[in-house]
CSV table of C-alpha atoms in Angstrom, one decimal:
chain,number,residue,atom,x,y,z
A,230,MET,CA,0.0,0.0,0.0
A,231,SER,CA,1.4,3.4,-1.0
A,232,ALA,CA,1.5,6.4,1.4
A,233,SER,CA,-1.6,8.7,1.3
A,234,ASN,CA,-2.4,12.0,2.9
A,235,VAL,CA,-4.9,11.7,5.7
A,236,PHE,CA,-5.3,15.3,7.1
A,237,LYS,CA,-3.9,18.7,6.2
A,238,VAL,CA,-4.4,22.1,7.6
A,239,ILE,CA,-3.0,25.4,6.2
A,240,ASP,CA,-3.0,28.9,7.6
A,241,ASP,CA,-3.1,31.2,4.6
A,242,ARG,CA,-0.4,33.4,6.2
A,243,PHE,CA,2.2,30.7,5.2
A,244,SER,CA,4.5,31.8,2.5
A,245,ILE,CA,6.9,29.5,0.6
A,246,ASP,CA,9.2,32.5,0.2
A,247,ARG,CA,9.7,32.7,4.1
A,248,ILE,CA,10.9,29.1,4.9
A,249,GLU,CA,13.9,30.5,6.8
A,250,ASP,CA,11.3,32.0,9.3
A,251,TYR,CA,9.7,28.7,10.1
A,252,ASP,CA,10.6,25.7,12.4
A,253,LEU,CA,10.0,22.2,11.0
A,254,LEU,CA,9.0,19.4,13.3
A,255,ILE,CA,8.5,15.9,11.9
A,256,GLU,CA,7.0,12.9,13.7
A,257,VAL,CA,7.7,9.4,12.3
A,258,GLN,CA,5.7,6.4,13.3
A,259,GLN,CA,5.9,2.9,11.9
A,260,THR,CA,2.6,3.7,10.0
A,261,ARG,CA,2.6,7.5,9.7
A,262,LEU,CA,4.5,10.6,8.9
A,263,LYS,CA,3.2,13.8,10.4
A,264,PHE,CA,4.8,17.2,10.4
A,265,LEU,CA,4.0,20.8,11.3
A,266,LEU,CA,5.5,24.3,10.6
A,267,ARG,CA,5.8,26.9,13.3
A,268,GLU,CA,6.4,30.6,12.7
A,269,THR,CA,9.6,31.1,14.8
A,270,SER,CA,8.8,34.7,15.9
A,271,THR,CA,5.3,34.1,17.1
A,272,LYS,CA,5.6,30.3,18.0
A,273,THR,CA,2.4,29.8,16.0
A,274,THR,CA,1.6,26.6,14.1
A,275,ILE,CA,0.7,27.5,10.5
A,276,TRP,CA,0.8,24.2,8.7
A,277,LEU,CA,0.0,20.5,9.7
A,278,GLU,CA,0.0,17.3,7.6
A,279,ASP,CA,-0.6,13.8,8.3
A,280,HIS,CA,0.4,10.9,5.9
A,281,TYR,CA,-0.5,7.2,6.3
A,282,LEU,CA,2.3,4.9,5.3
A,283,GLY,CA,0.4,1.6,5.5
A,284,THR,CA,0.5,-1.3,8.0
A,285,ASN,CA,2.7,-4.3,8.3
A,286,ASN,CA,5.4,-2.7,6.3
A,287,ASN,CA,8.8,-4.4,6.2
A,288,PRO,CA,11.8,-2.1,6.7
A,289,SER,CA,12.4,-1.5,3.0
A,290,THR,CA,8.6,-0.7,2.2
A,291,PHE,CA,8.4,1.6,5.1
A,292,GLU,CA,11.5,3.6,4.0
A,293,GLU,CA,10.2,3.6,0.4
A,294,ASN,CA,6.8,5.1,1.5
A,295,LEU,CA,8.5,7.6,3.7
A,296,LYS,CA,10.8,8.7,1.0
A,297,SER,CA,7.8,8.9,-1.4
A,298,VAL,CA,6.0,11.5,0.8
A,299,ILE,CA,9.1,13.6,1.3
A,300,ASN,CA,10.3,13.5,-2.4
A,301,GLN,CA,6.9,14.3,-3.7
A,302,HIS,CA,6.2,17.2,-1.3
A,303,GLU,CA,6.2,20.7,-2.5
A,304,PHE,CA,8.6,22.0,0.1
A,305,LEU,CA,9.5,19.3,2.7
A,306,LYS,CA,13.0,18.8,1.3
A,307,ALA,CA,13.9,22.4,1.6
A,308,ASN,CA,17.1,22.8,3.7
A,309,PHE,CA,16.8,26.4,4.9
A,310,TRP,CA,14.4,26.1,7.7
A,311,ASN,CA,15.1,28.0,10.9
A,312,SER,CA,15.3,24.8,12.7
A,313,ILE,CA,14.5,21.1,12.0
A,314,ASP,CA,13.5,18.5,14.6
A,315,VAL,CA,12.4,14.9,14.2
A,316,THR,CA,10.7,12.9,16.9
A,317,VAL,CA,10.4,9.1,16.4
A,318,HIS,CA,7.4,7.2,17.9
A,319,PHE,CA,9.3,3.9,18.8
A,320,PRO,CA,7.8,1.6,21.5
A,321,PHE,CA,10.8,0.0,23.0
A,322,TYR,CA,12.3,1.6,26.1
A,323,GLY,CA,14.1,0.6,29.4
A,324,VAL,CA,13.5,1.7,33.0
A,325,ILE,CA,16.4,1.3,35.6
A,326,PRO,CA,16.4,2.6,39.2
A,327,LYS,CA,18.9,5.5,39.3
A,328,ASP,CA,21.0,3.8,42.1
A,329,PHE,CA,21.8,0.9,39.7
A,330,PHE,CA,22.1,2.8,36.4
A,331,THR,CA,25.5,3.1,34.5
A,332,PRO,CA,25.3,5.1,31.2
A,333,ASP,CA,27.8,2.8,29.5
A,334,LEU,CA,25.7,-0.1,30.0
A,335,SER,CA,22.5,1.2,28.3
A,336,GLU,CA,22.7,-1.1,25.4
A,337,LYS,CA,23.2,-4.2,27.7
A,338,TYR,CA,20.2,-3.3,29.8
A,339,LEU,CA,18.0,-3.0,26.6
A,340,LYS,CA,19.5,-6.3,25.3
A,341,LEU,CA,18.4,-8.1,28.5
A,342,GLN,CA,14.9,-6.7,28.1
A,343,TYR,CA,14.6,-7.3,24.4
A,344,PRO,CA,16.9,-10.2,23.5
A,345,GLU,CA,15.8,-10.3,19.9
A,346,LEU,CA,16.2,-6.6,19.3
A,347,ALA,CA,19.2,-5.5,17.3
A,348,VAL,CA,20.1,-2.8,19.8
A,349,GLU,CA,23.2,-1.8,17.8
A,350,LYS,CA,21.0,-0.4,15.1
A,351,TYR,CA,19.5,2.2,17.5
A,352,GLN,CA,20.9,5.4,19.1
A,353,THR,CA,20.2,5.2,22.8
A,354,GLU,CA,19.4,8.3,25.1
A,355,ASN,CA,18.7,8.3,28.7
A,356,PHE,CA,17.1,10.7,31.1
A,357,PRO,CA,15.9,10.7,34.8
A,358,ILE,CA,12.4,10.9,36.1
A,359,ARG,CA,11.8,10.7,39.8
A,360,GLU,CA,13.5,7.6,41.1
A,361,ASP,CA,14.2,6.0,37.7
A,362,GLN,CA,16.4,6.4,34.7
A,363,PHE,CA,14.7,5.9,31.3
A,364,ILE,CA,16.5,4.6,28.2
A,365,VAL,CA,14.8,5.3,24.8
A,366,LEU,CA,15.8,4.3,21.3
A,367,ILE,CA,16.0,6.2,17.9
A,368,PRO,CA,16.7,4.1,14.8
A,369,LYS,CA,20.0,5.1,13.2
A,370,ASP,CA,18.7,4.4,9.7
A,371,LEU,CA,16.2,7.2,10.2
A,372,ILE,CA,18.8,9.5,11.6
A,373,LYS,CA,20.9,8.9,8.4
A,374,LEU,CA,17.9,9.3,6.2
A,375,PHE,CA,17.0,12.7,7.5
A,376,GLU,CA,20.6,13.8,7.6
A,377,SER,CA,20.8,13.0,3.9
A,378,TYR,CA,17.8,15.2,3.2
A,379,TYR,CA,19.1,18.1,5.2
A,380,PRO,CA,23.0,18.0,4.9
A,381,GLY,CA,25.0,20.3,7.0
A,382,LYS,CA,21.9,21.3,8.9
A,383,PRO,CA,21.7,20.5,12.7
A,384,ILE,CA,18.7,18.3,13.3
A,385,GLY,CA,17.3,17.6,16.7
A,386,PHE,CA,16.2,14.0,17.2
A,387,SER,CA,14.0,12.8,20.1
A,388,ASN,CA,11.9,9.9,21.1
A,389,THR,CA,8.1,10.5,21.2
A,390,PHE,CA,7.3,8.4,24.3
A,391,ALA,CA,10.1,10.2,26.0
A,392,ASN,CA,8.6,13.5,25.1
A,393,ALA,CA,5.2,12.4,26.5
A,394,LEU,CA,6.9,11.2,29.8
A,395,GLN,CA,8.7,14.5,30.3
A,396,TYR,CA,5.5,16.4,29.4
A,397,PHE,CA,3.5,14.4,31.9
A,398,GLU,CA,6.1,15.1,34.6
A,399,LYS,CA,6.2,18.8,34.1
A,400,HIS,CA,2.4,19.4,34.1
A,401,ASP,CA,0.8,18.9,37.5
A,402,ARG,CA,-2.7,19.3,36.1
A,403,ILE,CA,-2.6,15.9,34.3
A,404,GLN,CA,-0.6,14.0,37.0
A,405,ASN,CA,-3.9,13.2,38.8
A,406,LYS,CA,-5.0,11.2,35.7
A,407,ASN,CA,-3.8,8.3,33.8
A,408,LEU,CA,-2.4,9.2,30.3
A,409,ILE,CA,-2.9,6.7,27.4
A,410,ILE,CA,-1.5,7.1,23.9
A,411,ILE,CA,-2.9,4.8,21.2
A,412,ASN,CA,-0.8,4.3,18.1
A,413,ASP,CA,-2.0,2.2,15.1
A,414,SER,CA,-0.2,-0.9,16.6
A,415,TRP,CA,0.3,-0.4,20.3
A,416,MET,CA,-0.8,1.4,23.4
A,417,GLU,CA,1.4,3.4,25.8
A,418,ALA,CA,0.3,4.4,29.3
A,419,ILE,CA,1.7,6.7,32.0
A,420,TYR,CA,0.3,7.0,35.4
A,421,VAL,CA,1.2,7.7,39.1
A,422,GLU,CA,0.3,5.1,41.8
A,423,PRO,CA,-1.7,7.1,44.3
A,424,LYS,CA,-0.4,5.0,47.3
A,425,THR,CA,3.2,5.2,46.5
A,426,GLY,CA,3.5,8.2,44.2
A,427,HIS,CA,5.7,6.1,41.8
A,428,LEU,CA,5.6,6.8,38.1
A,429,LYS,CA,4.5,3.7,36.1
A,430,THR,CA,4.7,3.1,32.3
A,431,ILE,CA,3.4,0.5,29.9
A,432,ALA,CA,4.0,-0.2,26.2
A,433,VAL,CA,2.0,-3.1,24.8
A,434,SER,CA,0.7,-4.2,21.4
A,435,LEU,CA,-3.0,-3.6,20.7
A,436,LYS,CA,-3.0,-7.3,19.4
A,437,SER,CA,-1.4,-8.7,22.6
A,438,LYS,CA,-3.4,-11.2,24.6
A,439,ILE,CA,-2.3,-9.4,27.8
A,440,LEU,CA,-3.7,-5.9,26.8
A,441,THR,CA,-6.7,-6.4,29.0
A,442,ASP,CA,-4.3,-7.4,31.9
A,443,PHE,CA,-2.5,-4.1,31.6
A,444,LEU,CA,-5.8,-2.1,31.6
A,445,SER,CA,-6.8,-4.1,34.7
A,446,GLU,CA,-3.5,-3.0,36.3
A,447,ILE,CA,-4.2,0.6,35.5
A,448,GLU,CA,-7.7,0.3,36.8
A,449,LYS,CA,-6.5,-1.3,40.1
A,450,ASN,CA,-3.4,0.9,40.7
A,451,GLY,CA,-3.8,4.0,38.7
A,452,GLN,CA,-5.8,7.2,39.0
A,453,LEU,CA,-9.6,7.5,38.9
A,454,LYS,CA,-9.6,9.4,35.6
A,455,THR,CA,-8.0,8.7,32.2
A,456,LEU,CA,-6.9,11.0,29.4
A,457,ILE,CA,-6.7,9.2,26.0
A,458,PHE,CA,-4.7,10.4,23.0
A,459,GLY,CA,-3.7,9.1,19.6
A,460,GLU,CA,-5.3,7.2,16.7
A,461,ILE,CA,-8.6,6.5,18.3
A,462,THR,CA,-12.2,7.6,18.1
A,463,PRO,CA,-15.4,6.9,20.2
A,464,PHE,CA,-16.4,4.4,17.6
A,465,SER,CA,-13.3,2.3,17.5
A,466,THR,CA,-13.0,-1.2,19.0
A,467,ILE,CA,-10.0,-0.4,21.1
A,468,TYR,CA,-11.9,2.6,22.6
A,469,ARG,CA,-14.8,0.3,23.6
A,470,LEU,CA,-12.3,-2.1,25.1
A,471,ILE,CA,-10.6,0.6,27.2
A,472,LYS,CA,-13.9,2.1,28.2
A,473,ASN,CA,-15.1,-1.2,29.6
A,474,LYS,CA,-12.1,-1.3,31.9
A,475,LEU,CA,-11.5,2.4,32.6
A,476,LYS,CA,-14.8,4.1,33.3
A,477,ALA,CA,-13.8,7.8,33.8
A,478,LEU,CA,-12.4,8.1,30.3
A,479,GLU,CA,-12.1,11.4,28.3
A,480,PHE,CA,-10.3,12.5,25.1
A,481,GLY,CA,-7.3,14.7,25.7
A,482,GLY,CA,-6.6,17.9,23.9
A,483,ILE,CA,-3.5,19.7,22.7
A,484,PRO,CA,-1.0,21.3,25.2
A,485,ARG,CA,-2.3,24.6,26.4
A,486,ASN,CA,1.0,26.4,25.4
A,487,CYS,CA,0.4,25.6,21.7
A,488,LYS,CA,-0.7,28.6,19.6
A,489,LEU,CA,-3.1,27.6,16.8
A,490,SER,CA,-5.1,29.9,14.6
A,491,GLN,CA,-8.8,29.6,13.7
A,492,TYR,CA,-7.7,27.5,10.7
A,493,PHE,CA,-7.0,24.6,13.1
A,494,SER,CA,-10.5,24.6,14.8
A,495,GLU,CA,-11.4,21.3,13.3
A,496,VAL,CA,-8.2,19.5,14.2
A,497,PRO,CA,-9.0,16.2,16.1
A,498,GLU,CA,-6.9,17.3,19.1
A,499,GLN,CA,-6.2,13.9,20.6
A,500,ARG,CA,-4.6,12.6,17.4
A,501,TYR,CA,-1.9,15.3,17.4
A,502,PHE,CA,-0.8,15.4,21.0
A,503,THR,CA,2.4,13.5,20.3
A,504,LEU,CA,3.4,16.1,17.7
A,505,LEU,CA,2.2,19.2,19.5
A,506,ASN,CA,3.7,18.4,22.9
A,507,VAL,CA,7.3,18.5,21.6
A,508,GLU,CA,9.5,21.3,22.9
A,509,PHE,CA,11.6,22.4,20.0
């Protein structure tokens, strides 16, 4: 299946002659490519696009569809943006208590957790949250791909789940709720145990037989209310499954510090949280 455009919003103040005045932020998922343009001076988002890359792609088909979107786009290959950032939505991560963490052993920790994962093909990054050290992955092939499109231009790379974790930790108003992010293929959850105050995280395939077990764990040990984000609607099967387990469920919106014009009034906010919460 070839890539296709799913959603597009354009503020008519955008000018292709002012590319150096805009910041470019790209989000890559296994099934999607999303990007936005932000006017640097006003921090206002003026362009948003969402492209579907297909499901069950092998690595070569995924890269082919990704390149197809970029190569055929009217300006995405331009190399004179004010800044370029890429966030990669990749589900594998590690959590190590700070007291036992050694940075040089990051790959070994991940290899123990994911024995079949070729960890050497990924760039690892780590960051602390509360009592734990998180290790996240960014595929090196994607880093090389974007560096080939924007040669000589500094590119900021980040992990989407890491961004969500850091956003959750910085915003007290959502820490009394469970945060669930639904991708086309998996679910991620972040919540705080009320009794211990410990931050808990989950990443599990939507097709996994233990998905309901994880939801039961959140219901038992998480908060009373849940915010849900991502590729989900009230009519989807996965929404009904989650709602049967987590009763106080509501769709999340975009971060409050995002500046959007009236052109974005129809944006399905829960779908673009992982793009709009990135600090870049």
